[in-house]
Amino acid sequence: QSLLSFFQTLQNLDDKYNSSLSILSSIPTAYLDSTNSDIDDLVGDELTDMYKKVSEMQLLVKKERRTMYHVALQKRELEKGANGQARRFVGWLKDLIDVDKEELEFCQRLDEKLDVLAVFQAEAKILRERKRDEDARKAAEAEALARRLAEENERKRLLDDVKKEAEAKPGMVWNPQLREYQYLHDPTQETWRD
């Protein structure tokens, strides 16, 4: 039998014992008290009913008494009997208690170390948040600078394109209505009439 099944058996026996106790405690004391003067006033059917109830309660008390006695015998057999199952588990339980004590001591030491580290962790968290904010600020500045440089390059390119387009090439004249240089129509260049 394993330790778990051993304790389960003991628990079941305890439950049986407690159940018997609760049944016995639920019996009204009037049925158990021989000095009760209320019985003297009963006659006829009432007396017969009372006798039946008292007899039933006596049988119940005997039954529960036997149950409690058998539970006690079974517990004694488990704890000290020929098998000595309880003795077999004592060494294991002592070893488990020692292991638990060691684990508790380890947990206490770890808890103390964590308390010390909590101070540094809080400071490290503050520094980490500052660094993250600084990195975000630098990234935003770098992005703004890159965007500004891209805009300036685009403006320069557009300005250069406009300057190139605005320059008068040979054979062009200024058109004041359109405000740009245009090629003059050269009638000698009409190749379709050839």
Short mmCIF file of N, CA and C in Angstrom, two decimals:
data_model
loop_
_atom_site.label_atom_id
_atom_site.label_comp_id
_atom_site.label_asym_id
_atom_site.label_seq_id
_atom_site.Cartn_x
_atom_site.Cartn_y
_atom_site.Cartn_z
N GLN A 1 0.85 -1.18 0.00
CA GLN A 1 0.00 0.00 0.00
C GLN A 1 0.89 1.24 0.00
N SER A 2 0.56 2.20 -0.85
CA SER A 2 1.37 3.41 -0.95
C SER A 2 0.99 4.38 0.16
N LEU A 3 1.83 5.39 0.32
CA LEU A 3 1.59 6.39 1.36
C LEU A 3 0.27 7.11 1.11
N LEU A 4 0.02 7.43 -0.13
CA LEU A 4 -1.21 8.15 -0.46
C LEU A 4 -2.44 7.29 -0.16
N SER A 5 -2.41 6.01 -0.56
CA SER A 5 -3.56 5.15 -0.29
C SER A 5 -3.69 4.89 1.21
N PHE A 6 -2.57 4.84 1.93
CA PHE A 6 -2.61 4.69 3.39
C PHE A 6 -3.34 5.86 4.03
N PHE A 7 -2.94 7.07 3.64
CA PHE A 7 -3.60 8.25 4.21
C PHE A 7 -5.05 8.34 3.75
N GLN A 8 -5.33 7.90 2.54
CA GLN A 8 -6.71 7.90 2.06
C GLN A 8 -7.56 6.93 2.89
N THR A 9 -7.00 5.78 3.22
CA THR A 9 -7.70 4.81 4.06
C THR A 9 -7.97 5.40 5.44
N LEU A 10 -6.94 6.04 6.01
CA LEU A 10 -7.13 6.69 7.32
C LEU A 10 -8.19 7.78 7.24
N GLN A 11 -8.19 8.54 6.17
CA GLN A 11 -9.18 9.61 6.01
C GLN A 11 -10.58 9.02 5.90
N ASN A 12 -10.71 7.94 5.15
CA ASN A 12 -12.03 7.29 5.02
C ASN A 12 -12.52 6.77 6.38
N LEU A 13 -11.61 6.20 7.16
CA LEU A 13 -11.99 5.72 8.50
C LEU A 13 -12.40 6.89 9.40
N ASP A 14 -11.67 8.00 9.32
CA ASP A 14 -12.04 9.19 10.09
C ASP A 14 -13.41 9.71 9.67
N ASP A 15 -13.67 9.68 8.36
CA ASP A 15 -14.98 10.14 7.88
C ASP A 15 -16.10 9.25 8.40
N LYS A 16 -15.86 7.94 8.41
CA LYS A 16 -16.87 7.01 8.95
C LYS A 16 -17.12 7.30 10.43
N TYR A 17 -16.04 7.50 11.17
CA TYR A 17 -16.16 7.77 12.60
C TYR A 17 -16.94 9.07 12.84
N ASN A 18 -16.59 10.11 12.10
CA ASN A 18 -17.28 11.39 12.26
C ASN A 18 -18.75 11.30 11.84
N SER A 19 -19.02 10.49 10.82
CA SER A 19 -20.41 10.28 10.39
C SER A 19 -21.21 9.61 11.51
N SER A 20 -20.62 8.60 12.14
CA SER A 20 -21.30 7.94 13.25
C SER A 20 -21.54 8.91 14.41
N LEU A 21 -20.54 9.75 14.69
CA LEU A 21 -20.71 10.74 15.76
C LEU A 21 -21.84 11.71 15.45
N SER A 22 -21.91 12.15 14.19
CA SER A 22 -22.97 13.10 13.84
C SER A 22 -24.34 12.44 13.91
N ILE A 23 -24.43 11.15 13.54
CA ILE A 23 -25.71 10.44 13.66
C ILE A 23 -26.11 10.33 15.13
N LEU A 24 -25.15 9.99 15.99
CA LEU A 24 -25.45 9.87 17.42
C LEU A 24 -25.83 11.22 18.02
N SER A 25 -25.17 12.28 17.58
CA SER A 25 -25.49 13.59 18.16
C SER A 25 -26.84 14.12 17.65
N SER A 26 -27.34 13.56 16.55
CA SER A 26 -28.64 14.01 16.03
C SER A 26 -29.82 13.35 16.75
N ILE A 27 -29.54 12.35 17.58
CA ILE A 27 -30.62 11.67 18.32
C ILE A 27 -31.09 12.60 19.43
N PRO A 28 -32.38 12.86 19.51
CA PRO A 28 -32.89 13.72 20.59
C PRO A 28 -32.60 13.11 21.96
N THR A 29 -32.25 13.96 22.89
CA THR A 29 -31.88 13.48 24.22
C THR A 29 -33.06 12.87 24.96
N ALA A 30 -34.28 13.19 24.56
CA ALA A 30 -35.48 12.64 25.22
C ALA A 30 -35.53 11.13 25.07
N TYR A 31 -34.96 10.61 23.95
CA TYR A 31 -34.97 9.16 23.73
C TYR A 31 -33.90 8.45 24.55
N LEU A 32 -32.94 9.16 25.01
CA LEU A 32 -31.81 8.55 25.70
C LEU A 32 -31.84 8.76 27.21
N ASP A 33 -32.66 9.66 27.67
CA ASP A 33 -32.70 10.02 29.08
C ASP A 33 -33.76 9.18 29.80
N SER A 34 -33.31 8.33 30.72
CA SER A 34 -34.24 7.46 31.44
C SER A 34 -34.99 8.20 32.55
N THR A 35 -34.49 9.36 32.93
CA THR A 35 -35.14 10.13 33.99
C THR A 35 -36.13 11.14 33.43
N ASN A 36 -36.45 11.03 32.15
CA ASN A 36 -37.35 11.98 31.52
C ASN A 36 -38.77 11.77 32.05
N SER A 37 -39.37 12.79 32.61
CA SER A 37 -40.71 12.69 33.21
C SER A 37 -41.82 12.86 32.19
N ASP A 38 -41.49 13.25 30.96
CA ASP A 38 -42.51 13.43 29.92
C ASP A 38 -43.12 12.09 29.52
N ILE A 39 -42.38 11.02 29.69
CA ILE A 39 -42.87 9.69 29.31
C ILE A 39 -44.02 9.26 30.22
N ASP A 40 -44.02 9.71 31.46
CA ASP A 40 -45.07 9.33 32.41
C ASP A 40 -46.45 9.78 31.96
N ASP A 41 -46.51 10.84 31.18
CA ASP A 41 -47.79 11.40 30.75
C ASP A 41 -48.33 10.71 29.49
N LEU A 42 -47.52 9.88 28.82
CA LEU A 42 -47.93 9.26 27.57
C LEU A 42 -48.80 8.03 27.83
N VAL A 43 -49.83 7.87 27.01
CA VAL A 43 -50.72 6.71 27.11
C VAL A 43 -51.13 6.27 25.72
N GLY A 44 -51.50 5.03 25.56
CA GLY A 44 -52.06 4.52 24.32
C GLY A 44 -51.09 4.56 23.15
N ASP A 45 -51.58 5.09 22.02
CA ASP A 45 -50.78 5.15 20.79
C ASP A 45 -49.53 6.00 20.96
N GLU A 46 -49.63 7.06 21.74
CA GLU A 46 -48.47 7.92 21.97
C GLU A 46 -47.37 7.13 22.65
N LEU A 47 -47.74 6.33 23.62
CA LEU A 47 -46.76 5.53 24.34
C LEU A 47 -46.16 4.47 23.43
N THR A 48 -46.98 3.88 22.58
CA THR A 48 -46.51 2.87 21.64
C THR A 48 -45.55 3.50 20.63
N ASP A 49 -45.93 4.66 20.10
CA ASP A 49 -45.05 5.37 19.15
C ASP A 49 -43.73 5.73 19.80
N MET A 50 -43.82 6.19 21.05
CA MET A 50 -42.60 6.56 21.76
C MET A 50 -41.73 5.32 21.98
N TYR A 51 -42.32 4.22 22.31
CA TYR A 51 -41.58 2.98 22.52
C TYR A 51 -40.87 2.56 21.22
N LYS A 52 -41.61 2.64 20.11
CA LYS A 52 -41.01 2.28 18.80
C LYS A 52 -39.81 3.18 18.49
N LYS A 53 -39.99 4.47 18.71
CA LYS A 53 -38.90 5.41 18.43
C LYS A 53 -37.70 5.15 19.33
N VAL A 54 -37.95 4.90 20.59
CA VAL A 54 -36.86 4.63 21.53
C VAL A 54 -36.14 3.34 21.13
N SER A 55 -36.92 2.33 20.73
CA SER A 55 -36.31 1.06 20.30
C SER A 55 -35.47 1.27 19.04
N GLU A 56 -36.00 2.06 18.10
CA GLU A 56 -35.23 2.35 16.88
C GLU A 56 -33.93 3.08 17.21
N MET A 57 -34.02 4.03 18.11
CA MET A 57 -32.84 4.79 18.50
C MET A 57 -31.83 3.90 19.22
N GLN A 58 -32.31 2.96 20.03
CA GLN A 58 -31.39 2.05 20.70
C GLN A 58 -30.65 1.18 19.68
N LEU A 59 -31.39 0.68 18.67
CA LEU A 59 -30.76 -0.10 17.62
C LEU A 59 -29.74 0.74 16.85
N LEU A 60 -30.11 1.99 16.57
CA LEU A 60 -29.20 2.88 15.86
C LEU A 60 -27.94 3.14 16.67
N VAL A 61 -28.11 3.33 17.99
CA VAL A 61 -26.96 3.57 18.86
C VAL A 61 -26.06 2.34 18.86
N LYS A 62 -26.63 1.15 18.95
CA LYS A 62 -25.83 -0.08 18.93
C LYS A 62 -25.09 -0.22 17.60
N LYS A 63 -25.80 0.07 16.50
CA LYS A 63 -25.19 -0.06 15.17
C LYS A 63 -24.01 0.92 15.02
N GLU A 64 -24.24 2.15 15.42
CA GLU A 64 -23.18 3.16 15.29
C GLU A 64 -22.03 2.87 16.25
N ARG A 65 -22.36 2.31 17.40
CA ARG A 65 -21.31 1.93 18.35
C ARG A 65 -20.42 0.84 17.75
N ARG A 66 -21.05 -0.15 17.10
CA ARG A 66 -20.28 -1.21 16.43
C ARG A 66 -19.42 -0.61 15.31
N THR A 67 -20.02 0.28 14.55
CA THR A 67 -19.26 0.92 13.46
C THR A 67 -18.05 1.66 14.00
N MET A 68 -18.25 2.43 15.07
CA MET A 68 -17.14 3.17 15.67
C MET A 68 -16.08 2.22 16.22
N TYR A 69 -16.52 1.12 16.80
CA TYR A 69 -15.57 0.15 17.34
C TYR A 69 -14.75 -0.47 16.22
N HIS A 70 -15.39 -0.86 15.11
CA HIS A 70 -14.67 -1.43 13.97
C HIS A 70 -13.71 -0.43 13.34
N VAL A 71 -14.14 0.83 13.28
CA VAL A 71 -13.25 1.87 12.75
C VAL A 71 -12.02 1.99 13.64
N ALA A 72 -12.23 1.99 14.95
CA ALA A 72 -11.09 2.09 15.88
C ALA A 72 -10.15 0.90 15.72
N LEU A 73 -10.72 -0.31 15.57
CA LEU A 73 -9.88 -1.50 15.37
C LEU A 73 -9.08 -1.40 14.07
N GLN A 74 -9.73 -0.96 13.00
CA GLN A 74 -9.03 -0.84 11.71
C GLN A 74 -7.91 0.20 11.78
N LYS A 75 -8.18 1.31 12.45
CA LYS A 75 -7.13 2.33 12.59
C LYS A 75 -5.96 1.79 13.41
N ARG A 76 -6.28 1.06 14.47
CA ARG A 76 -5.20 0.49 15.29
C ARG A 76 -4.40 -0.51 14.48
N GLU A 77 -5.08 -1.31 13.68
CA GLU A 77 -4.40 -2.29 12.85
C GLU A 77 -3.47 -1.59 11.84
N LEU A 78 -3.97 -0.52 11.25
CA LEU A 78 -3.13 0.22 10.29
C LEU A 78 -1.93 0.86 10.97
N GLU A 79 -2.15 1.41 12.16
CA GLU A 79 -1.09 2.16 12.82
C GLU A 79 -0.07 1.26 13.52
N LYS A 80 -0.54 0.18 14.18
CA LYS A 80 0.39 -0.62 15.00
C LYS A 80 0.31 -2.10 14.72
N GLY A 81 -0.51 -2.50 13.79
CA GLY A 81 -0.77 -3.91 13.58
C GLY A 81 0.41 -4.67 13.04
N ALA A 82 0.14 -5.89 12.59
CA ALA A 82 1.17 -6.80 12.09
C ALA A 82 1.88 -6.20 10.89
N ASN A 83 1.14 -5.51 10.07
CA ASN A 83 1.77 -4.90 8.89
C ASN A 83 2.65 -3.71 9.28
N GLY A 84 2.25 -3.02 10.30
CA GLY A 84 3.01 -1.85 10.74
C GLY A 84 3.18 -0.82 9.64
N GLN A 85 2.12 -0.62 8.90
CA GLN A 85 2.22 0.28 7.75
C GLN A 85 2.58 1.70 8.16
N ALA A 86 2.05 2.14 9.26
CA ALA A 86 2.34 3.50 9.70
C ALA A 86 3.83 3.64 10.03
N ARG A 87 4.41 2.61 10.64
CA ARG A 87 5.83 2.66 10.98
C ARG A 87 6.69 2.71 9.72
N ARG A 88 6.21 2.02 8.70
CA ARG A 88 6.97 1.97 7.45
C ARG A 88 7.11 3.35 6.82
N PHE A 89 6.10 4.19 7.03
CA PHE A 89 6.10 5.52 6.39
C PHE A 89 6.75 6.59 7.25
N VAL A 90 7.03 6.30 8.52
CA VAL A 90 7.59 7.32 9.42
C VAL A 90 8.94 7.82 8.91
N GLY A 91 9.80 6.90 8.50
CA GLY A 91 11.12 7.31 7.99
C GLY A 91 10.98 8.20 6.76
N TRP A 92 10.10 7.80 5.86
CA TRP A 92 9.89 8.61 4.66
C TRP A 92 9.39 10.00 5.02
N LEU A 93 8.45 10.05 5.94
CA LEU A 93 7.88 11.34 6.32
C LEU A 93 8.92 12.24 6.99
N LYS A 94 9.79 11.64 7.81
CA LYS A 94 10.86 12.44 8.43
C LYS A 94 11.78 13.01 7.36
N ASP A 95 12.13 12.17 6.39
CA ASP A 95 12.98 12.65 5.29
C ASP A 95 12.30 13.77 4.52
N LEU A 96 11.00 13.62 4.27
CA LEU A 96 10.25 14.67 3.56
C LEU A 96 10.21 15.96 4.37
N ILE A 97 10.08 15.83 5.69
CA ILE A 97 10.08 17.03 6.54
C ILE A 97 11.44 17.73 6.45
N ASP A 98 12.53 16.94 6.46
CA ASP A 98 13.86 17.53 6.34
C ASP A 98 14.02 18.25 5.00
N VAL A 99 13.53 17.62 3.94
CA VAL A 99 13.60 18.25 2.61
C VAL A 99 12.78 19.53 2.60
N ASP A 100 11.60 19.48 3.20
CA ASP A 100 10.76 20.68 3.26
C ASP A 100 11.44 21.79 4.05
N LYS A 101 12.12 21.43 5.14
CA LYS A 101 12.83 22.45 5.92
C LYS A 101 13.93 23.10 5.07
N GLU A 102 14.68 22.27 4.35
CA GLU A 102 15.73 22.81 3.49
C GLU A 102 15.14 23.73 2.41
N GLU A 103 14.03 23.32 1.84
CA GLU A 103 13.40 24.15 0.81
C GLU A 103 12.88 25.45 1.39
N LEU A 104 12.34 25.40 2.60
CA LEU A 104 11.86 26.62 3.25
C LEU A 104 13.03 27.57 3.53
N GLU A 105 14.15 27.02 4.02
CA GLU A 105 15.32 27.86 4.27
C GLU A 105 15.82 28.48 2.97
N PHE A 106 15.85 27.68 1.90
CA PHE A 106 16.28 28.19 0.61
C PHE A 106 15.34 29.31 0.15
N CYS A 107 14.04 29.12 0.33
CA CYS A 107 13.07 30.14 -0.07
C CYS A 107 13.24 31.42 0.75
N GLN A 108 13.54 31.27 2.04
CA GLN A 108 13.76 32.46 2.87
C GLN A 108 15.00 33.21 2.42
N ARG A 109 16.09 32.47 2.13
CA ARG A 109 17.31 33.14 1.64
C ARG A 109 17.04 33.82 0.30
N LEU A 110 16.32 33.14 -0.56
CA LEU A 110 16.00 33.71 -1.86
C LEU A 110 15.13 34.95 -1.72
N ASP A 111 14.19 34.92 -0.79
CA ASP A 111 13.33 36.07 -0.54
C ASP A 111 14.14 37.26 -0.05
N GLU A 112 15.12 37.01 0.82
CA GLU A 112 15.98 38.09 1.30
C GLU A 112 16.79 38.69 0.14
N LYS A 113 17.31 37.82 -0.72
CA LYS A 113 18.09 38.30 -1.86
C LYS A 113 17.21 39.09 -2.82
N LEU A 114 15.98 38.64 -2.99
CA LEU A 114 15.07 39.36 -3.88
C LEU A 114 14.73 40.74 -3.33
N ASP A 115 14.64 40.84 -1.99
CA ASP A 115 14.40 42.15 -1.38
C ASP A 115 15.56 43.10 -1.68
N VAL A 116 16.78 42.57 -1.60
CA VAL A 116 17.96 43.40 -1.91
C VAL A 116 17.96 43.78 -3.39
N LEU A 117 17.64 42.81 -4.24
CA LEU A 117 17.64 43.07 -5.67
C LEU A 117 16.50 44.01 -6.10
N ALA A 118 15.45 44.06 -5.32
CA ALA A 118 14.31 44.91 -5.67
C ALA A 118 14.73 46.37 -5.75
N VAL A 119 15.65 46.78 -4.86
CA VAL A 119 16.15 48.16 -4.88
C VAL A 119 16.86 48.42 -6.21
N PHE A 120 17.74 47.51 -6.60
CA PHE A 120 18.48 47.69 -7.84
C PHE A 120 17.57 47.56 -9.05
N GLN A 121 16.59 46.69 -8.95
CA GLN A 121 15.68 46.50 -10.07
C GLN A 121 14.88 47.78 -10.32
N ALA A 122 14.44 48.43 -9.25
CA ALA A 122 13.69 49.68 -9.41
C ALA A 122 14.56 50.75 -10.07
N GLU A 123 15.82 50.83 -9.63
CA GLU A 123 16.72 51.81 -10.22
C GLU A 123 17.02 51.46 -11.67
N ALA A 124 17.23 50.18 -11.95
CA ALA A 124 17.49 49.75 -13.33
C ALA A 124 16.29 50.03 -14.22
N LYS A 125 15.09 49.87 -13.67
CA LYS A 125 13.88 50.14 -14.44
C LYS A 125 13.81 51.62 -14.81
N ILE A 126 14.12 52.48 -13.85
CA ILE A 126 14.11 53.93 -14.12
C ILE A 126 15.13 54.26 -15.20
N LEU A 127 16.35 53.71 -15.07
CA LEU A 127 17.38 53.97 -16.06
C LEU A 127 16.99 53.43 -17.44
N ARG A 128 16.39 52.25 -17.47
CA ARG A 128 15.95 51.65 -18.73
C ARG A 128 14.89 52.52 -19.40
N GLU A 129 13.95 53.05 -18.59
CA GLU A 129 12.91 53.92 -19.15
C GLU A 129 13.52 55.22 -19.67
N ARG A 130 14.49 55.76 -18.94
CA ARG A 130 15.16 56.99 -19.42
C ARG A 130 15.88 56.73 -20.74
N LYS A 131 16.59 55.59 -20.82
CA LYS A 131 17.31 55.25 -22.05
C LYS A 131 16.33 55.06 -23.19
N ARG A 132 15.21 54.38 -22.92
CA ARG A 132 14.21 54.16 -23.96
C ARG A 132 13.65 55.50 -24.45
N ASP A 133 13.38 56.43 -23.50
CA ASP A 133 12.88 57.75 -23.88
C ASP A 133 13.92 58.50 -24.70
N GLU A 134 15.18 58.41 -24.26
CA GLU A 134 16.27 59.09 -24.98
C GLU A 134 16.42 58.51 -26.39
N ASP A 135 16.37 57.19 -26.50
CA ASP A 135 16.47 56.55 -27.82
C ASP A 135 15.30 56.95 -28.71
N ALA A 136 14.11 57.02 -28.13
CA ALA A 136 12.94 57.44 -28.92
C ALA A 136 13.08 58.88 -29.37
N ARG A 137 13.59 59.74 -28.48
CA ARG A 137 13.79 61.14 -28.84
C ARG A 137 14.82 61.27 -29.96
N LYS A 138 15.95 60.52 -29.83
CA LYS A 138 16.99 60.57 -30.86
C LYS A 138 16.46 60.04 -32.20
N ALA A 139 15.67 58.97 -32.14
CA ALA A 139 15.11 58.41 -33.37
C ALA A 139 14.16 59.42 -34.02
N ALA A 140 13.36 60.11 -33.19
CA ALA A 140 12.43 61.11 -33.73
C ALA A 140 13.22 62.27 -34.35
N GLU A 141 14.30 62.70 -33.67
CA GLU A 141 15.13 63.78 -34.22
C GLU A 141 15.78 63.35 -35.53
N ALA A 142 16.30 62.10 -35.56
CA ALA A 142 16.93 61.61 -36.78
C ALA A 142 15.92 61.51 -37.92
N GLU A 143 14.73 61.08 -37.61
CA GLU A 143 13.69 60.98 -38.63
C GLU A 143 13.31 62.36 -39.14
N ALA A 144 13.19 63.34 -38.21
CA ALA A 144 12.85 64.70 -38.61
C ALA A 144 13.97 65.30 -39.48
N LEU A 145 15.23 65.03 -39.11
CA LEU A 145 16.36 65.53 -39.89
C LEU A 145 16.37 64.90 -41.27
N ALA A 146 16.14 63.58 -41.33
CA ALA A 146 16.12 62.90 -42.63
C ALA A 146 14.98 63.43 -43.49
N ARG A 147 13.83 63.67 -42.90
CA ARG A 147 12.70 64.21 -43.65
C ARG A 147 13.02 65.63 -44.15
N ARG A 148 13.65 66.45 -43.29
CA ARG A 148 13.99 67.82 -43.68
C ARG A 148 15.02 67.81 -44.82
N LEU A 149 16.04 66.91 -44.71
CA LEU A 149 17.04 66.81 -45.79
C LEU A 149 16.40 66.34 -47.10
N ALA A 150 15.47 65.39 -46.99
CA ALA A 150 14.78 64.91 -48.19
C ALA A 150 13.96 66.02 -48.83
N GLU A 151 13.30 66.82 -47.99
CA GLU A 151 12.51 67.95 -48.52
C GLU A 151 13.42 68.99 -49.18
N GLU A 152 14.56 69.27 -48.53
CA GLU A 152 15.50 70.24 -49.11
C GLU A 152 16.05 69.73 -50.44
N ASN A 153 16.40 68.44 -50.49
CA ASN A 153 16.90 67.88 -51.76
C ASN A 153 15.84 67.94 -52.84
N GLU A 154 14.60 67.67 -52.45
CA GLU A 154 13.50 67.74 -53.43
C GLU A 154 13.31 69.17 -53.92
N ARG A 155 13.39 70.14 -53.00
CA ARG A 155 13.26 71.56 -53.40
C ARG A 155 14.39 71.96 -54.34
N LYS A 156 15.62 71.52 -54.00
CA LYS A 156 16.75 71.86 -54.86
C LYS A 156 16.58 71.26 -56.24
N ARG A 157 16.14 70.00 -56.28
CA ARG A 157 15.96 69.34 -57.57
C ARG A 157 14.89 70.06 -58.39
N LEU A 158 13.76 70.40 -57.70
CA LEU A 158 12.70 71.11 -58.42
C LEU A 158 13.19 72.48 -58.88
N LEU A 159 13.96 73.16 -58.04
CA LEU A 159 14.48 74.48 -58.40
C LEU A 159 15.44 74.37 -59.58
N ASP A 160 16.29 73.34 -59.56
CA ASP A 160 17.21 73.13 -60.69
C ASP A 160 16.43 72.82 -61.97
N ASP A 161 15.37 72.00 -61.83
CA ASP A 161 14.55 71.71 -63.01
C ASP A 161 13.89 72.96 -63.54
N VAL A 162 13.39 73.79 -62.63
CA VAL A 162 12.74 75.02 -63.06
C VAL A 162 13.75 75.96 -63.71
N LYS A 163 14.96 76.02 -63.14
CA LYS A 163 16.00 76.89 -63.72
C LYS A 163 16.37 76.42 -65.11
N LYS A 164 16.49 75.08 -65.22
CA LYS A 164 16.84 74.55 -66.54
C LYS A 164 15.75 74.84 -67.55
N GLU A 165 14.51 74.70 -67.10
CA GLU A 165 13.40 74.96 -68.02
C GLU A 165 13.29 76.46 -68.31
N ALA A 166 13.65 77.28 -67.34
CA ALA A 166 13.49 78.72 -67.50
C ALA A 166 14.57 79.33 -68.36
N GLU A 167 15.65 78.67 -68.55
CA GLU A 167 16.73 79.24 -69.35
C GLU A 167 16.32 79.25 -70.83
N ALA A 168 16.67 80.32 -71.46
CA ALA A 168 16.34 80.47 -72.89
C ALA A 168 17.35 79.71 -73.72
N LYS A 169 16.86 78.83 -74.53
CA LYS A 169 17.72 78.07 -75.41
C LYS A 169 17.74 78.79 -76.75
N PRO A 170 18.71 78.47 -77.57
CA PRO A 170 18.76 79.17 -78.87
C PRO A 170 17.47 78.94 -79.66
N GLY A 171 16.93 79.98 -80.19
CA GLY A 171 15.72 79.93 -80.99
C GLY A 171 14.47 80.11 -80.16
N MET A 172 14.60 80.48 -78.85
CA MET A 172 13.43 80.66 -78.01
C MET A 172 13.24 82.14 -77.71
N VAL A 173 11.98 82.49 -77.52
CA VAL A 173 11.66 83.87 -77.16
C VAL A 173 10.73 83.86 -75.95
N TRP A 174 10.72 84.91 -75.22
CA TRP A 174 9.88 85.02 -74.03
C TRP A 174 8.45 85.31 -74.42
N ASN A 175 7.51 84.52 -73.87
CA ASN A 175 6.09 84.74 -74.11
C ASN A 175 5.54 85.35 -72.84
N PRO A 176 5.17 86.64 -72.84
CA PRO A 176 4.72 87.29 -71.62
C PRO A 176 3.38 86.77 -71.13
N GLN A 177 2.56 86.26 -72.00
CA GLN A 177 1.26 85.77 -71.55
C GLN A 177 1.41 84.45 -70.77
N LEU A 178 2.25 83.58 -71.27
CA LEU A 178 2.47 82.30 -70.59
C LEU A 178 3.60 82.37 -69.57
N ARG A 179 4.35 83.43 -69.64
CA ARG A 179 5.49 83.67 -68.75
C ARG A 179 6.50 82.53 -68.83
N GLU A 180 6.86 82.19 -70.03
CA GLU A 180 7.89 81.19 -70.24
C GLU A 180 8.50 81.40 -71.61
N TYR A 181 9.66 80.77 -71.79
CA TYR A 181 10.31 80.82 -73.11
C TYR A 181 9.67 79.79 -74.01
N GLN A 182 9.49 80.19 -75.26
CA GLN A 182 8.92 79.29 -76.24
C GLN A 182 9.73 79.36 -77.53
N TYR A 183 9.69 78.27 -78.27
CA TYR A 183 10.35 78.27 -79.58
C TYR A 183 9.49 79.06 -80.55
N LEU A 184 10.16 79.82 -81.37
CA LEU A 184 9.46 80.55 -82.43
C LEU A 184 9.12 79.61 -83.57
N HIS A 185 7.99 79.87 -84.12
CA HIS A 185 7.59 79.05 -85.25
C HIS A 185 8.42 79.45 -86.47
N ASP A 186 9.14 78.47 -86.95
CA ASP A 186 10.00 78.72 -88.12
C ASP A 186 9.33 78.10 -89.34
N PRO A 187 8.84 78.95 -90.26
CA PRO A 187 8.12 78.40 -91.41
C PRO A 187 9.02 77.55 -92.30
N THR A 188 10.30 77.68 -92.19
CA THR A 188 11.19 76.91 -93.05
C THR A 188 11.36 75.50 -92.55
N GLN A 189 10.92 75.29 -91.35
CA GLN A 189 11.08 73.97 -90.74
C GLN A 189 9.89 73.03 -91.02
N GLU A 190 8.98 73.46 -91.79
CA GLU A 190 7.82 72.65 -92.06
C GLU A 190 8.18 71.58 -93.07
N THR A 191 8.33 70.42 -92.60
CA THR A 191 8.77 69.32 -93.45
C THR A 191 7.60 68.63 -94.13
N TRP A 192 6.49 68.88 -93.69
CA TRP A 192 5.33 68.17 -94.27
C TRP A 192 5.00 68.70 -95.64
N ARG A 193 5.50 69.94 -95.98
CA ARG A 193 5.20 70.52 -97.28
C ARG A 193 6.21 70.07 -98.33
N ASP A 194 7.17 69.46 -97.96
CA ASP A 194 8.22 69.04 -98.91
C ASP A 194 7.77 67.96 -99.83
#
